mmCIF file of C-alpha atoms and ligand atoms in Angstrom:
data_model
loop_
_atom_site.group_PDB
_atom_site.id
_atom_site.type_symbol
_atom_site.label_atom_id
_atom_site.label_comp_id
_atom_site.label_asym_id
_atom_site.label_seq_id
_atom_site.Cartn_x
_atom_site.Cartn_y
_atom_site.Cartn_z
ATOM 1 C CA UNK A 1 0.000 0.000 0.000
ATOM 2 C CA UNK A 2 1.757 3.109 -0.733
ATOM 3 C CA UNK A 3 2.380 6.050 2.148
ATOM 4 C CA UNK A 4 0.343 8.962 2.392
ATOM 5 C CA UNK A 5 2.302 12.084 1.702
ATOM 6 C CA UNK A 6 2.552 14.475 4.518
ATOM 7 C CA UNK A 7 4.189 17.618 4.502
ATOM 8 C CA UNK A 8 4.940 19.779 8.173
ATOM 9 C CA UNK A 9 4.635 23.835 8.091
ATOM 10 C CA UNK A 10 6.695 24.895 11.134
ATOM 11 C CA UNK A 11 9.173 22.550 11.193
ATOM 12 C CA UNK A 12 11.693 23.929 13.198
ATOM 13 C CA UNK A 13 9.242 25.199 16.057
ATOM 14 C CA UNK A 14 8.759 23.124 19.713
ATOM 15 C CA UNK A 15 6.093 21.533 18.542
ATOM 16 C CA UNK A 16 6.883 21.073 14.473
ATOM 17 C CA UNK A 17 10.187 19.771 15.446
ATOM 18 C CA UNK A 18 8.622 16.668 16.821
ATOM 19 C CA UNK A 19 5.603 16.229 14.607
ATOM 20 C CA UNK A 20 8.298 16.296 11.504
ATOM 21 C CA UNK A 21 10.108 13.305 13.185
ATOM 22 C CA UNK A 22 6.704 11.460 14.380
ATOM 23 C CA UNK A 23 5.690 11.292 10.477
ATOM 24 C CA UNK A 24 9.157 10.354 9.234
ATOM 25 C CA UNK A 25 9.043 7.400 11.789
ATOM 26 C CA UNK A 26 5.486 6.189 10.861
ATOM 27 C CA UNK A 27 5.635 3.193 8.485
ATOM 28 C CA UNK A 28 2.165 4.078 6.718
ATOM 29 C CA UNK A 29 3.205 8.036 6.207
ATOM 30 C CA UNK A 30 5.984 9.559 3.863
ATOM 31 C CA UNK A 31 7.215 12.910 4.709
ATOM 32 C CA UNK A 32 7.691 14.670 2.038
ATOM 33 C CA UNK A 33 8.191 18.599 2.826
ATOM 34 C CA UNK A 34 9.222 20.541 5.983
ATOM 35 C CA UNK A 35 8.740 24.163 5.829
ATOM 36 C CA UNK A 36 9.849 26.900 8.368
ATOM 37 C CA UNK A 37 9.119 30.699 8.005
ATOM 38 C CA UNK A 38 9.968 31.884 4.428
ATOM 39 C CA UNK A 39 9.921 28.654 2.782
ATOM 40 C CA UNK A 40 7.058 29.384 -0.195
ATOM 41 C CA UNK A 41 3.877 26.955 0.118
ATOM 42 C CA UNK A 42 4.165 26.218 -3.062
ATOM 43 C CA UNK A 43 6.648 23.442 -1.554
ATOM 44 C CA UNK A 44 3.794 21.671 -0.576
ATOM 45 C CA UNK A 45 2.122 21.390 -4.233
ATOM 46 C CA UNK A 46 5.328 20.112 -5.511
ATOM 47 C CA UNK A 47 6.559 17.802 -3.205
ATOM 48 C CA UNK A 48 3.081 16.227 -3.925
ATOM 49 C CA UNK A 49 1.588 16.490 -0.366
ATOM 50 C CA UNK A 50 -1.780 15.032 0.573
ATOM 51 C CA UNK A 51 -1.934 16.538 4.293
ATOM 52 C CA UNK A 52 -0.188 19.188 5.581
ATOM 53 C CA UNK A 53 0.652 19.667 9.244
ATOM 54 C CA UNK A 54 0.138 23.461 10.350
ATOM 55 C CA UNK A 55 2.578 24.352 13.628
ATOM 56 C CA UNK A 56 3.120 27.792 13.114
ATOM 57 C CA UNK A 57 1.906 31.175 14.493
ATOM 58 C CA UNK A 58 -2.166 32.763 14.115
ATOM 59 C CA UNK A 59 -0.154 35.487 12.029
ATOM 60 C CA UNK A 60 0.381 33.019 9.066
ATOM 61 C CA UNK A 61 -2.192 29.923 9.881
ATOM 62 C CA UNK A 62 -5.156 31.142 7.988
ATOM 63 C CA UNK A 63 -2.794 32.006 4.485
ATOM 64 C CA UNK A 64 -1.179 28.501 4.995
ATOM 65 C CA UNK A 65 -4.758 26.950 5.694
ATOM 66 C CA UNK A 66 -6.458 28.858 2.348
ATOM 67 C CA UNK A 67 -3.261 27.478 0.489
ATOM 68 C CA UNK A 68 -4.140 23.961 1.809
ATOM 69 C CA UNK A 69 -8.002 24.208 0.981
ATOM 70 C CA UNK A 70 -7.205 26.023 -2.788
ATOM 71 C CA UNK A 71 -4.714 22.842 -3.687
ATOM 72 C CA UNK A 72 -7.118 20.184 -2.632
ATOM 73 C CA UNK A 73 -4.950 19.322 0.179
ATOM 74 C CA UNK A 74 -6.040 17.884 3.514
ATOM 75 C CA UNK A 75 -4.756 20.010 6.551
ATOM 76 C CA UNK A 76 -4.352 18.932 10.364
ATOM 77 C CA UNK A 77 -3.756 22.138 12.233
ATOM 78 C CA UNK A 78 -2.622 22.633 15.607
ATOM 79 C CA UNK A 79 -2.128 26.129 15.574
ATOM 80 C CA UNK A 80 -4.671 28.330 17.633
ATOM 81 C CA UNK A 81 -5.705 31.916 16.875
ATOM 82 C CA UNK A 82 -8.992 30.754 15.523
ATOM 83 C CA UNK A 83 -12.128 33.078 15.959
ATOM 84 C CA UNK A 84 -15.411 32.822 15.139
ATOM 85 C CA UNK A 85 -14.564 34.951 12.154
ATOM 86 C CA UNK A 86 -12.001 33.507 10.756
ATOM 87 C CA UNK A 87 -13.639 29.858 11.200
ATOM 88 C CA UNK A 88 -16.215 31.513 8.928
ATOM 89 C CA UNK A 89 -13.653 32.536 6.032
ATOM 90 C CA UNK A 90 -12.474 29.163 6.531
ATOM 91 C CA UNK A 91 -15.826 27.197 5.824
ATOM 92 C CA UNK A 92 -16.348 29.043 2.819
ATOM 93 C CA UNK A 93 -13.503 28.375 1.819
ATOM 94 C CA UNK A 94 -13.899 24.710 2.062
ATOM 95 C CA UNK A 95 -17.332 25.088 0.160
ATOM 96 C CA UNK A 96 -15.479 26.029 -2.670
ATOM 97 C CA UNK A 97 -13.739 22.670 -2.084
ATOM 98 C CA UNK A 98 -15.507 20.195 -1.018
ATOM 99 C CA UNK A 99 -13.670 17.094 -0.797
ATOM 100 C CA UNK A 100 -10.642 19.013 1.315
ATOM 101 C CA UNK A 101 -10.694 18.203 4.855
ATOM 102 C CA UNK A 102 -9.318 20.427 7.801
ATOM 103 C CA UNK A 103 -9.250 19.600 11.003
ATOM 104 C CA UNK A 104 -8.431 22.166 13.290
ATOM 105 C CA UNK A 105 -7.380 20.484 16.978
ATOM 106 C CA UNK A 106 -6.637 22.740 19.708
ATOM 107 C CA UNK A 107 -5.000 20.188 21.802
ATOM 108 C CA UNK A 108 -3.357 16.654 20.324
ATOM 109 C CA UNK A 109 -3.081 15.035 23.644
ATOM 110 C CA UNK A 110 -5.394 12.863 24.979
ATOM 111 C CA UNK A 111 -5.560 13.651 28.359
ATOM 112 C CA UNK A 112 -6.622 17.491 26.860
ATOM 113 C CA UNK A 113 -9.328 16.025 25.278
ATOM 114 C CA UNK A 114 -10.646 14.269 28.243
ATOM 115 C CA UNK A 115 -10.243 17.444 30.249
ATOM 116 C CA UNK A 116 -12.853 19.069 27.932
ATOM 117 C CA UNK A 117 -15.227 16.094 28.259
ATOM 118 C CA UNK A 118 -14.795 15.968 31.867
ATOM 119 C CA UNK A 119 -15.468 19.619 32.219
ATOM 120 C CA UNK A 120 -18.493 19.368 30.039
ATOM 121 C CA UNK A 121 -19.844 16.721 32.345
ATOM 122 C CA UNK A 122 -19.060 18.629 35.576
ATOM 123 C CA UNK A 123 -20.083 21.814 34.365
ATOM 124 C CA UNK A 124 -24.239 21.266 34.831
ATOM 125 C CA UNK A 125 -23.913 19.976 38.334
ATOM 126 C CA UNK A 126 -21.274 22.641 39.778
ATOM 127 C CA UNK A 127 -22.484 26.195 39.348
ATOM 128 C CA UNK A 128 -18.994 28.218 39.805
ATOM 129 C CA UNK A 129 -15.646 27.876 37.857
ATOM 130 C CA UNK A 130 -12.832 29.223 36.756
ATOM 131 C CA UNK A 131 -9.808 27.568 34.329
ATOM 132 C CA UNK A 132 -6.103 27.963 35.032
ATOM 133 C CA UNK A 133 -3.746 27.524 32.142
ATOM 134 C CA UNK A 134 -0.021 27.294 32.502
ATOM 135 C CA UNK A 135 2.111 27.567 29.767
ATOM 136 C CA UNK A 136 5.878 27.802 28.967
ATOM 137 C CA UNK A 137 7.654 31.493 28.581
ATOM 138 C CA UNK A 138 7.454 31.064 24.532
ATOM 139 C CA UNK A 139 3.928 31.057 24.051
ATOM 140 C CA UNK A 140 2.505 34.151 21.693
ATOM 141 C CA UNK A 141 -1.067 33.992 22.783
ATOM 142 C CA UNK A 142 -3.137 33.613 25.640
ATOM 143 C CA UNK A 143 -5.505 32.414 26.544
ATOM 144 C CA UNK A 144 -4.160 29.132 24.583
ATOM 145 C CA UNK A 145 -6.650 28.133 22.471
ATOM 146 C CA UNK A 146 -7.300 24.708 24.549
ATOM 147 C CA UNK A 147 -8.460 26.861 27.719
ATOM 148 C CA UNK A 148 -10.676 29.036 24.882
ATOM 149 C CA UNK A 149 -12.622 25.676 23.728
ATOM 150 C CA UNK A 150 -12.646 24.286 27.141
ATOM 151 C CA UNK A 151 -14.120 27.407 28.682
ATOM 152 C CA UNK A 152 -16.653 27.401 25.301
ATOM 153 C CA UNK A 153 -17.816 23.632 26.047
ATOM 154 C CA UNK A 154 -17.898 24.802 29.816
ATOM 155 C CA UNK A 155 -20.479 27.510 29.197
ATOM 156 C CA UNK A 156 -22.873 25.338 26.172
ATOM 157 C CA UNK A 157 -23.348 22.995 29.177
ATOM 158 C CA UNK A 158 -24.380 25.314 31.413
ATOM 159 C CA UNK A 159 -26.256 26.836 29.116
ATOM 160 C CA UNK A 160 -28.033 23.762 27.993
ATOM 161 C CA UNK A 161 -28.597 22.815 31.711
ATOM 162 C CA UNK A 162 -30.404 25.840 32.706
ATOM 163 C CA UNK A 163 -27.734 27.359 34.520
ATOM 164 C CA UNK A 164 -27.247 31.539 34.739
ATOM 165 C CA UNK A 165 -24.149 33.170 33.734
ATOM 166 C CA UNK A 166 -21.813 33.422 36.570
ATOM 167 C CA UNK A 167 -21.954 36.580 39.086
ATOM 168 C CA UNK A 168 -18.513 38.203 39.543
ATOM 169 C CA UNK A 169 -18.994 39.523 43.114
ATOM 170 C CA UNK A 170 -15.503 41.808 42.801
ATOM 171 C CA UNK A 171 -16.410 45.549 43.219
ATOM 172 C CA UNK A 172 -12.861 46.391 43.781
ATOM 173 C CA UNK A 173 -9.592 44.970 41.846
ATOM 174 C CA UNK A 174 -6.859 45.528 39.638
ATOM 175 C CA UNK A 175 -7.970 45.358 35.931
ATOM 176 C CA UNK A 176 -7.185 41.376 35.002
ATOM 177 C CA UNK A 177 -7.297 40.213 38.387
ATOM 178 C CA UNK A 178 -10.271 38.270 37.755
ATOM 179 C CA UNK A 179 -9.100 37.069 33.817
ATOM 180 C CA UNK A 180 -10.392 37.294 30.520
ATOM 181 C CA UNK A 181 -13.974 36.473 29.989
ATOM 182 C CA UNK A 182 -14.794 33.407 27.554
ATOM 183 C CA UNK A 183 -18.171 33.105 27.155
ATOM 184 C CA UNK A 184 -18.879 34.376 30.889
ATOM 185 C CA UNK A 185 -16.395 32.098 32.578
ATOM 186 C CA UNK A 186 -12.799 33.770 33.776
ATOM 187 C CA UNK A 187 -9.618 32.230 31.892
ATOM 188 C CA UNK A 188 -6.144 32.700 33.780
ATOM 189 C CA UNK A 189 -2.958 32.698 32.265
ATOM 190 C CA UNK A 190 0.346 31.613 33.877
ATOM 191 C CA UNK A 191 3.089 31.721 31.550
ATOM 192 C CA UNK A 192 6.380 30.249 33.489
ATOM 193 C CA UNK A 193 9.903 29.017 32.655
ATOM 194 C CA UNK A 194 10.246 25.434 33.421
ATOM 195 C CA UNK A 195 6.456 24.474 32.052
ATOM 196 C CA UNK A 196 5.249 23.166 29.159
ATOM 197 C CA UNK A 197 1.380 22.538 28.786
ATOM 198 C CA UNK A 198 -0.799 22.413 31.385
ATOM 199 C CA UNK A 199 -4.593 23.068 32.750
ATOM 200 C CA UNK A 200 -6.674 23.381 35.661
ATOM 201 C CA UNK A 201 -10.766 23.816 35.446
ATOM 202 C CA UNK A 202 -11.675 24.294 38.891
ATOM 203 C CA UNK A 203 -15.178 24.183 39.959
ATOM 204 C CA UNK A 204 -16.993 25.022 43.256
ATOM 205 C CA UNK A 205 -20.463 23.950 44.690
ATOM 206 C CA UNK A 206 -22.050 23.622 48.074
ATOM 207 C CA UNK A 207 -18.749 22.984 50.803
ATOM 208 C CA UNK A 208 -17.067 21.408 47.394
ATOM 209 C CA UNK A 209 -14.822 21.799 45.204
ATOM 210 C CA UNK A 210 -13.487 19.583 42.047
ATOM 211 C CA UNK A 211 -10.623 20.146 39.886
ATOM 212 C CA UNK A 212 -9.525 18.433 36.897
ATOM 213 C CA UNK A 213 -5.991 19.091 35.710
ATOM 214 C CA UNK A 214 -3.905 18.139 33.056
ATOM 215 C CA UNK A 215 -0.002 18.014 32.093
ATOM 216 C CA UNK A 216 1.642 18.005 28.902
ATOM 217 C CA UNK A 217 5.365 16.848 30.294
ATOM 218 C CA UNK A 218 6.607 16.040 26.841
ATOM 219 C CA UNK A 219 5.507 17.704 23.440
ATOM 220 C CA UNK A 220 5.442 13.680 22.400
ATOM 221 C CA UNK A 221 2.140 13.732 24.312
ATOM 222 C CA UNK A 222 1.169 15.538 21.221
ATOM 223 C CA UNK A 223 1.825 13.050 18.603
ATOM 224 C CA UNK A 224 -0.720 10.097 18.920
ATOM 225 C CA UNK A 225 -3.237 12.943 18.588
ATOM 226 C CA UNK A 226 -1.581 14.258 15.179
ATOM 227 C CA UNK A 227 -0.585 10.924 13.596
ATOM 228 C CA UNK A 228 -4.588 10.225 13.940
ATOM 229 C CA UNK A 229 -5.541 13.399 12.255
ATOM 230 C CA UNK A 230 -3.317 12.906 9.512
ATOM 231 C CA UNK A 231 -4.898 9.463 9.138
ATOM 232 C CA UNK A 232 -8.472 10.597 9.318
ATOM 233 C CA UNK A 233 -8.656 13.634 8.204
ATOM 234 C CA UNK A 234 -8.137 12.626 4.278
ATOM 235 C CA UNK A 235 -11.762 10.655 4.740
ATOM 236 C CA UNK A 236 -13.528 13.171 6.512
ATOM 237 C CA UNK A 237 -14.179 16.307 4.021
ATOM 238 C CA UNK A 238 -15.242 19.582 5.306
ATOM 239 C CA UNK A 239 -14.129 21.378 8.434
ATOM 240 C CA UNK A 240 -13.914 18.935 12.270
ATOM 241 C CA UNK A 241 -12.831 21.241 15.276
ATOM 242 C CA UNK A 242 -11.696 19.333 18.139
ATOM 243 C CA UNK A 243 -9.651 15.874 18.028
ATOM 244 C CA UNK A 244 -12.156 14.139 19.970
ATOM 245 C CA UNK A 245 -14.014 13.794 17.016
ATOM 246 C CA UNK A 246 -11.875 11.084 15.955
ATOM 247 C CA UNK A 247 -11.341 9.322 19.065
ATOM 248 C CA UNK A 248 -14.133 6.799 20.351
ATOM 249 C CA UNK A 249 -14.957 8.482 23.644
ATOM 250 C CA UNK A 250 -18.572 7.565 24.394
HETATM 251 N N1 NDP B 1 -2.886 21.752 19.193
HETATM 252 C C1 NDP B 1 -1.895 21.362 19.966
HETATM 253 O O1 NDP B 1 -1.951 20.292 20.596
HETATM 254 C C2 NDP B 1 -0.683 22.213 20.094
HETATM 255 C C3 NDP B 1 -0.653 23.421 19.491
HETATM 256 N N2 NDP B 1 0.424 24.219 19.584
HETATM 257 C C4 NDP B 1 0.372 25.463 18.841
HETATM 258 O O2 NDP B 1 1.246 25.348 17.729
HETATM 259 C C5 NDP B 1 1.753 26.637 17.404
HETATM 260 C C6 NDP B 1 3.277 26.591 17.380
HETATM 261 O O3 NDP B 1 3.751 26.398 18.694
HETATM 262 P P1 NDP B 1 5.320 26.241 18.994
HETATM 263 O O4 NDP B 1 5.877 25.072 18.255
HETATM 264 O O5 NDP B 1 5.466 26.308 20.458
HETATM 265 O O6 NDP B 1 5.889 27.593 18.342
HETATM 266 P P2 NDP B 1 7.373 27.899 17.840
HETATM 267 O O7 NDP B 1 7.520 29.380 17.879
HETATM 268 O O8 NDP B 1 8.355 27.048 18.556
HETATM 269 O O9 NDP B 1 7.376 27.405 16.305
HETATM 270 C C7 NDP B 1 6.618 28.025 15.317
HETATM 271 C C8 NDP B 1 7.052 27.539 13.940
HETATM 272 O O10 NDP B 1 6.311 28.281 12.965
HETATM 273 C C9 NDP B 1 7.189 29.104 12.204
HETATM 274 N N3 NDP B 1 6.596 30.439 12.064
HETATM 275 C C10 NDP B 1 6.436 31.372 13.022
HETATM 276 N N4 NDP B 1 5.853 32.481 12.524
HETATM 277 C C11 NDP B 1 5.648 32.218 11.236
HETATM 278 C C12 NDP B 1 5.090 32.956 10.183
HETATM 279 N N5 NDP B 1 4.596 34.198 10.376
HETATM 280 N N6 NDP B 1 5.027 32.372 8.971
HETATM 281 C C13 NDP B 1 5.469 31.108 8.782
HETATM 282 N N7 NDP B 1 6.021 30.358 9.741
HETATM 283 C C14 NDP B 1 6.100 30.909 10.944
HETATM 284 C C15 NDP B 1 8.482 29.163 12.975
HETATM 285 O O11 NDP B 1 9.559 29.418 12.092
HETATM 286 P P3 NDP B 1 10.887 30.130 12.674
HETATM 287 O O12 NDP B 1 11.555 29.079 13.482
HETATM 288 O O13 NDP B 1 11.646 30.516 11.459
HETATM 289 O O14 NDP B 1 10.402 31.319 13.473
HETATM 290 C C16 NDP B 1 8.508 27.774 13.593
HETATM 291 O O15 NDP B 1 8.900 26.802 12.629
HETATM 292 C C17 NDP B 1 1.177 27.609 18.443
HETATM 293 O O16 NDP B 1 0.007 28.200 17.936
HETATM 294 C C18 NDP B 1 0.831 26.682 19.594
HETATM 295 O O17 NDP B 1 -0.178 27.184 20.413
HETATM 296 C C19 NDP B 1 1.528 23.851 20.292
HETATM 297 C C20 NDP B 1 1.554 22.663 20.953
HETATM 298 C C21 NDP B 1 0.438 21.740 20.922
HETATM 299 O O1 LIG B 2 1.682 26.741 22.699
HETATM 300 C C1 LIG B 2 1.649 25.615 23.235
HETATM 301 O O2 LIG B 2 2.641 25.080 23.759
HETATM 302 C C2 LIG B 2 0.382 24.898 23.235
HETATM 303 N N1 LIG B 2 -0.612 25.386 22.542
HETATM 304 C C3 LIG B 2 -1.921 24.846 22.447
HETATM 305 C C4 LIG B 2 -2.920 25.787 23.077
HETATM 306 O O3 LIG B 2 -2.798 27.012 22.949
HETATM 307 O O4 LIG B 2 -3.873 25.298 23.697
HETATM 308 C C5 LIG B 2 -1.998 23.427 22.972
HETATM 309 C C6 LIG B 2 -1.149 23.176 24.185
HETATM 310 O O5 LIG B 2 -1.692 23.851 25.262
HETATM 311 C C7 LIG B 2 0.284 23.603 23.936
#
């Protein structure tokens, strides 16, 4: 059976770096381009690639995306920055396309992805909470985008439960004290030398409180998650957001 042909934009970043080396070590996938900042996309025509792996920066994700979709080629992108608005652009873009898939993860790890579905489960029975995300001293946005979709599933739950937006009792306080707002619950970010990747979603009811927390230790706790978009996403057409959509979880 011949290997698909996978190509890695941001090669030489933390987490490219080790997605470049997962694919060249899979027996079913071929890398066949590894592009860094400057390196034209047209690379990725050439060398033939069926999926592309985007690891770069918001500032170039949705070019390197509309590249992808234009070409016919499949994209797996890890890279956050994604708004409403731009997952707009990017949907009609793909109807112009049809058979492209993109699937847009904002974590590859697992244990991320069962941090969200624990959180959505939690969040109709406990009425307060906050998330906590830690990341290392190199990160260029923040929130990260995993604490933006976790906070997101957080609030459709409570929403679909019945449960009112959270009262914020502070009447006096520094401006950011309390975090950034995602759709009415408060996001903190830490951003610390010596971490990686990690979460807390803390959340408080009657004399109770549970938290669910999450480490990335390694940035190989990211690749089981990317191999099996690359694998998926070429029979799945149109845009998926969120990895979990490819894992069995129920
Ligand atoms: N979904 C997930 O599970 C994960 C997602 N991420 C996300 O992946 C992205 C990259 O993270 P990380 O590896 O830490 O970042 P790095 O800064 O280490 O690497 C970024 C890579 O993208 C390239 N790049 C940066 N800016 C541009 C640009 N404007 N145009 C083209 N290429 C560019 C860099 O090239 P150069 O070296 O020349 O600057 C480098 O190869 C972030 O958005 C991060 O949040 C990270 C980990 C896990
Ligand atoms: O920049 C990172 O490192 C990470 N980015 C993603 C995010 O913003 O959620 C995923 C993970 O947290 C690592």
């Amino acid at each position: 059976m011949s290997k698909l042909r996978v190509a890695v934009i941001g090669s030489t970043g933390r987490i490219g770096s080790e997605a470049a080396k997962a694919v060249d070590a899979a027996e079913d996938l071929e890398l066949v381009a590894a592009l860094h900042r400057g390196d034209s996309l047209d690379a990725l025509a050439e060398a033939g690639a069926q999926v592309a792996v985007d690891l770069t920066h918001p500032d170039a994700v949705m070019d390197n995306v509309g590249y992808c979709v234009r070409n016919g080629i499949h994209a797996v992108v890890g890279t956050t920055g994604w708004t409403d608005e731009r997952l707009a652009t990017l949907r009609g873009r793909l109807a112009e396309s049809p058979s492209t898939g993109v699937l847009i993860a904002p974590n590859f790890s697992v244990g991320a992805v069962l941090t969200m579905k624990f959180a959505q489960a939690a969040a109709r029975f406990l009425p307060t909470v906050e998330v906590i995300e830690l990341h290392h001293r190199g990160k260029a946005d923040a929130p990260s985008g995993t604490a933006a979709r976790t906070a997101r599933l957080i609030a459709e739950a409570r929403e679909a439960a019945g449960l009112p937006r959270q009262e914020d009792p502070t009447t006096h306080g520094l401006q950011g004290a309390r975090g950034a707002d995602v759709d009415g619950i408060p996001v903190h970010a830490v951003r610390l030398q010596g971490l990686l990747a990690h979460q807390e979603v803390l959340f408080g009811g009657e004399g109770e409180t549970l938290t669910i927390r999450h480490d990335s230790l390694h940035h190989s706790s990211f690749m089981p998650g990317v191999l099996l978009g690359v694998r998926r996403v070429v029979d799945t057409p149109g845009l998926t957001v969120g990895l979990e959509h490819f894992l069995d979880l129920d």
